[in-house]
Coordinates of C-alpha atoms in Angstrom, one line a residue:
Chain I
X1 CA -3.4 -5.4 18.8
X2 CA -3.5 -7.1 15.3
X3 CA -1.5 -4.6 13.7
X4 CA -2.2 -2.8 10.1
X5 CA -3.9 -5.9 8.0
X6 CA -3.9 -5.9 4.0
X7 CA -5.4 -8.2 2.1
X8 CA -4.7 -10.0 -0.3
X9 CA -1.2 -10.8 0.2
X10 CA -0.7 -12.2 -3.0
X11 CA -2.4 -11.1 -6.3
X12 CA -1.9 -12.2 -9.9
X13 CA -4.3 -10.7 -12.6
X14 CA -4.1 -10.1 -16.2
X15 CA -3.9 -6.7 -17.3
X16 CA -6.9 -4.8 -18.2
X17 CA -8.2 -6.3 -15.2
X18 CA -9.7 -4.2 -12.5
X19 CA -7.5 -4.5 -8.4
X20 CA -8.6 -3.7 -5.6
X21 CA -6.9 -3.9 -2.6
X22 CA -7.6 -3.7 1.1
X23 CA -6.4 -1.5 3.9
X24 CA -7.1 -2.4 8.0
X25 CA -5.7 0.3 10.0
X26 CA -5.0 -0.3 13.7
X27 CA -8.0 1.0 16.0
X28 CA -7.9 4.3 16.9
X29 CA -5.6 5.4 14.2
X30 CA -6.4 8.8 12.6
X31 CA -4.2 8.8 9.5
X32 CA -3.7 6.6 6.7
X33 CA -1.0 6.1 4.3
X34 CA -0.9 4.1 0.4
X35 CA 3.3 3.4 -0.2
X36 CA 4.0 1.9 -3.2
X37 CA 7.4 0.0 -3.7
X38 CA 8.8 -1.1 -6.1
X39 CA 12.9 -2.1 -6.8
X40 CA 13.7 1.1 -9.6
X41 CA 11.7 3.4 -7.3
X42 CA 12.0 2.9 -4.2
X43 CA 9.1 3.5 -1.7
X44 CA 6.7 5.9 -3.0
X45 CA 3.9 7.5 -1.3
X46 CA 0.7 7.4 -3.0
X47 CA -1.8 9.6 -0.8
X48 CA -2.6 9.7 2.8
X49 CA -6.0 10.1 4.6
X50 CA -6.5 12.0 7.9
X51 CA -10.3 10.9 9.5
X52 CA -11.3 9.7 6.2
X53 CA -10.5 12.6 4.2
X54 CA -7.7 12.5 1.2
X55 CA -5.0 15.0 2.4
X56 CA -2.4 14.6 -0.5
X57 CA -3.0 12.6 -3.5
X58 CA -0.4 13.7 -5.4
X59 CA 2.0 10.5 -5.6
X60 CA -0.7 8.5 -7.0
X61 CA 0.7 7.7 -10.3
X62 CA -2.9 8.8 -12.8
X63 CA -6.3 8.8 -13.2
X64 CA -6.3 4.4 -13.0
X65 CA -5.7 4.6 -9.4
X66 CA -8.2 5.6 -6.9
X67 CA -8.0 5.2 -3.5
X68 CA -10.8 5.9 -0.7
X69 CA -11.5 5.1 2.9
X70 CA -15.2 5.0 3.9
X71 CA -15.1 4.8 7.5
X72 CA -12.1 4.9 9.9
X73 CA -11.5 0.8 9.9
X74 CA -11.2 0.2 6.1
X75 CA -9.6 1.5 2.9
X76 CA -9.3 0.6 -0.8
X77 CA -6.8 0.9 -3.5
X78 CA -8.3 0.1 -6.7
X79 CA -6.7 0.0 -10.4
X80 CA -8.9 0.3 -12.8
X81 CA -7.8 -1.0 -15.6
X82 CA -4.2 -2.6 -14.1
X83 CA -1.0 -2.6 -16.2
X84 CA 2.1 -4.7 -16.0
X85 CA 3.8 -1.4 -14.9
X86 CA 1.7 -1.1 -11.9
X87 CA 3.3 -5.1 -10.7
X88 CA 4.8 -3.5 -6.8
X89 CA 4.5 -4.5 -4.1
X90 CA 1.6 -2.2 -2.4
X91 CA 1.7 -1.2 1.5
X92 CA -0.7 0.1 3.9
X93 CA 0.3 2.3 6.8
X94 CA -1.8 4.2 9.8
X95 CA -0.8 6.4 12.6
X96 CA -1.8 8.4 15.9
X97 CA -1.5 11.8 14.4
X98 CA -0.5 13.0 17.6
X99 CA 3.2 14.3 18.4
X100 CA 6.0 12.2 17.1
X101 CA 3.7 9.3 17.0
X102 CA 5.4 6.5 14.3
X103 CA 4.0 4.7 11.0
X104 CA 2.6 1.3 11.3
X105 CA 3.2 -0.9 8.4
X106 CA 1.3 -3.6 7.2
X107 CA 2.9 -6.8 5.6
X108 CA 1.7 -5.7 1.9
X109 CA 0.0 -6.6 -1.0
X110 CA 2.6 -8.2 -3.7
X111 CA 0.8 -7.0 -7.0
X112 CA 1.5 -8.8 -10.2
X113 CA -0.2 -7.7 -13.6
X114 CA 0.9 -10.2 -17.0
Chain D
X1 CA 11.0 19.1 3.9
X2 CA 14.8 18.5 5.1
X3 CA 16.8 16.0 3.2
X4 CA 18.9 13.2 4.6
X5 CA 22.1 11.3 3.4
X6 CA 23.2 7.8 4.4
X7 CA 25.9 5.5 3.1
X8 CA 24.6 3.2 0.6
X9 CA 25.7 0.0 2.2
X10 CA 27.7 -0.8 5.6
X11 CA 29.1 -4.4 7.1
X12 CA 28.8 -5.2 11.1
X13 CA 30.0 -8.4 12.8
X14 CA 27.4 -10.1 14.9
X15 CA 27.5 -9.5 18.3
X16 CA 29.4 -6.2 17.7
X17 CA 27.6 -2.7 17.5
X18 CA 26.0 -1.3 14.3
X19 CA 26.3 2.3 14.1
X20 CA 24.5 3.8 11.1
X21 CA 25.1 7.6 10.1
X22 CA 22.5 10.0 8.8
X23 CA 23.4 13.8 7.8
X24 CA 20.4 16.1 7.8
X25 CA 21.8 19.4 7.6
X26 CA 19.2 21.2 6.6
X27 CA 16.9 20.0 9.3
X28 CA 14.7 23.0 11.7
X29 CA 13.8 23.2 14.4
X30 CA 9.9 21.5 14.7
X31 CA 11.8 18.3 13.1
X32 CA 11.5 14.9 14.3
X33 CA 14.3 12.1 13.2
X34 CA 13.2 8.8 12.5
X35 CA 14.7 5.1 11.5
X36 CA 12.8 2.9 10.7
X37 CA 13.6 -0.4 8.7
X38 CA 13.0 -3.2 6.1
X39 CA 14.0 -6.7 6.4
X40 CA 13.3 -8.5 2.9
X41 CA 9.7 -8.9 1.9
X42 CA 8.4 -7.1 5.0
X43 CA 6.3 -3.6 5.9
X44 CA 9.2 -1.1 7.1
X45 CA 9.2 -1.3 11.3
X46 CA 9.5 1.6 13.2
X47 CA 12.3 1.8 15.4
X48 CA 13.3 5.0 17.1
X49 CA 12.6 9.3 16.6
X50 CA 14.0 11.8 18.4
X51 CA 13.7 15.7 18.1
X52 CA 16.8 17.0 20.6
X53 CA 17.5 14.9 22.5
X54 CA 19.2 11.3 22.4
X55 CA 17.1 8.2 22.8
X56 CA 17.3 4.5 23.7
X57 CA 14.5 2.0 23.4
X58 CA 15.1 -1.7 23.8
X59 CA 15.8 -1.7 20.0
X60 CA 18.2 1.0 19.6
X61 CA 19.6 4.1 20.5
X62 CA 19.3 7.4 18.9
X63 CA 22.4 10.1 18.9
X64 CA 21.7 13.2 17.7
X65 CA 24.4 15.7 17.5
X66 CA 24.1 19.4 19.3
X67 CA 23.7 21.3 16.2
X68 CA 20.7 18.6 14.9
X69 CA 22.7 18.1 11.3
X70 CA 23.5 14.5 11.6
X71 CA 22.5 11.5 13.9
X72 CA 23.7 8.4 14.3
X73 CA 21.7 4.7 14.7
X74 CA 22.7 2.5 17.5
X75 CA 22.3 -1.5 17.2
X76 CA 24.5 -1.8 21.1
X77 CA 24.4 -5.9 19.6
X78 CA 24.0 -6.7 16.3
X79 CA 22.5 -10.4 15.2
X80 CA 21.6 -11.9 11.8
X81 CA 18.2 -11.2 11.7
X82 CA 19.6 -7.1 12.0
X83 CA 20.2 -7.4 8.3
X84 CA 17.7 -5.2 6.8
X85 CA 18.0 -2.0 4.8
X86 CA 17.7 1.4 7.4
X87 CA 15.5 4.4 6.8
X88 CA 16.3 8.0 8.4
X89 CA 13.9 9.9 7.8
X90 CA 13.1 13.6 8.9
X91 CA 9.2 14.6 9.0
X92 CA 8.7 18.4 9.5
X93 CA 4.9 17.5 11.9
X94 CA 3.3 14.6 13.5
X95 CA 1.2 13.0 11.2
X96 CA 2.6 14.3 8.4
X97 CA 3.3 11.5 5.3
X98 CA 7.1 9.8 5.2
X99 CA 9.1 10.4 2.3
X100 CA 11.5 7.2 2.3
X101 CA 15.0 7.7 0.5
X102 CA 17.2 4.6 -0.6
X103 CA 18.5 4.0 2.7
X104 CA 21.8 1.8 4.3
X105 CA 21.3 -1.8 3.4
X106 CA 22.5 -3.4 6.8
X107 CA 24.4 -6.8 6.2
X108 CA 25.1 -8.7 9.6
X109 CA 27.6 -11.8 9.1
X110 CA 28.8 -14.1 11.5

């Protein structure tokens, strides 16, 4: 099992500039979580998906941030356009929505926006 | 969704046992406790849930107390790479999104 992969690790851009990053749940997974972390804040949910479909999008922060998951293997996070407020460290997160069945984390995206 | 308290930050000696406390008083009945953590730079790792009844898994063990308003985190033998900052967490369903406080920030010295 390769575990929940995000790509790309690192990711420097200027702001303005459009980010998109990637989501690799485990196989088999049925839900879907965007966190958000950032030292002030803490980790912050962003939205989760359950079979592709956006339960709760209400921790995503406005109307830059989009997030979507066209099949059950990928997802996107996109800013559009990225501010210097939005530098966090972004992570990725699936789960057997079955009883008591724990998150998987991936290793993150570490977003920086000059 | 049920609240949880933890001490900001605690000390263990390695080789000696961690135990990390977690009030969640207001916790019902259909309401899973969970730890997870977060060494530096990392995803947060899942390490242990429990609804009743104590736990052990080759990480850790779980105590939950009769009345379900506090738990308590078992490391039986703390190392070094223990030093990470400890999540509990109480999620009303499966499947349902984890909302992660500030946590205990774990430091393990020799």
């Amino acid at each position: 099992d390769a575990g929940v992969i995000q790509s790309p690790r690192h990711e420097v851009t200027e702001m303005g500039q459009e980010v998109t990053l990637r989501c690799k749940p485990i196989s088999g997974h049925d839900y879907l979580f965007w966190y958000r972390q950032t030292m002030m804040r803490g980790l912050e949910l962003l939205i989760y998906f359950n079979n592709n479909v956006p339960i709760d999008d209400s921790g995503m922060p406005e109307d830059r941030f989009s997030a979507k998951m066209p099949n059950a293997s990928f997802s996107t996070l996109k800013i559009q356009p990225s501010e210097p407020r939005d530098s966090a460290v972004y992570f990725c997160a699936s789960s057997l929505g079955t009883g008591g069945s724990p998150l998987h984390f991936g290793n993150g995206t570490r977003l920086t926006v000059t | 969704d049920a609240k949880t308290t933890q001490p900001t930050s605690m000390d263990c000696a390695e080789g000696r046992a961690a135990n990390l406390p977690c009030n969640h008083s207001t916790i019902s009945g259909n309401e899973y406790v969970y730890w997870y953590r977060q060494i530096h730079s990392q995803g947060p790792q899942y390490i242990i849930h429990g609804l009743k009844n104590n736990e052990t898994n080759e990480m850790a063990s779980l105590i939950i107390t009769e009345d379900r308003k506090s738990s308590t985190l078992i490391l039986p033998h703390a190392t070094l790479r223990d030093t990470a900052v400890y999540y509990c967490i109480v999620v009303p369903q499966a499947g349902t999104a984890l909302i992660f406080g500030k946590g205990t920030t774990l430091s393990v010295s020799s």
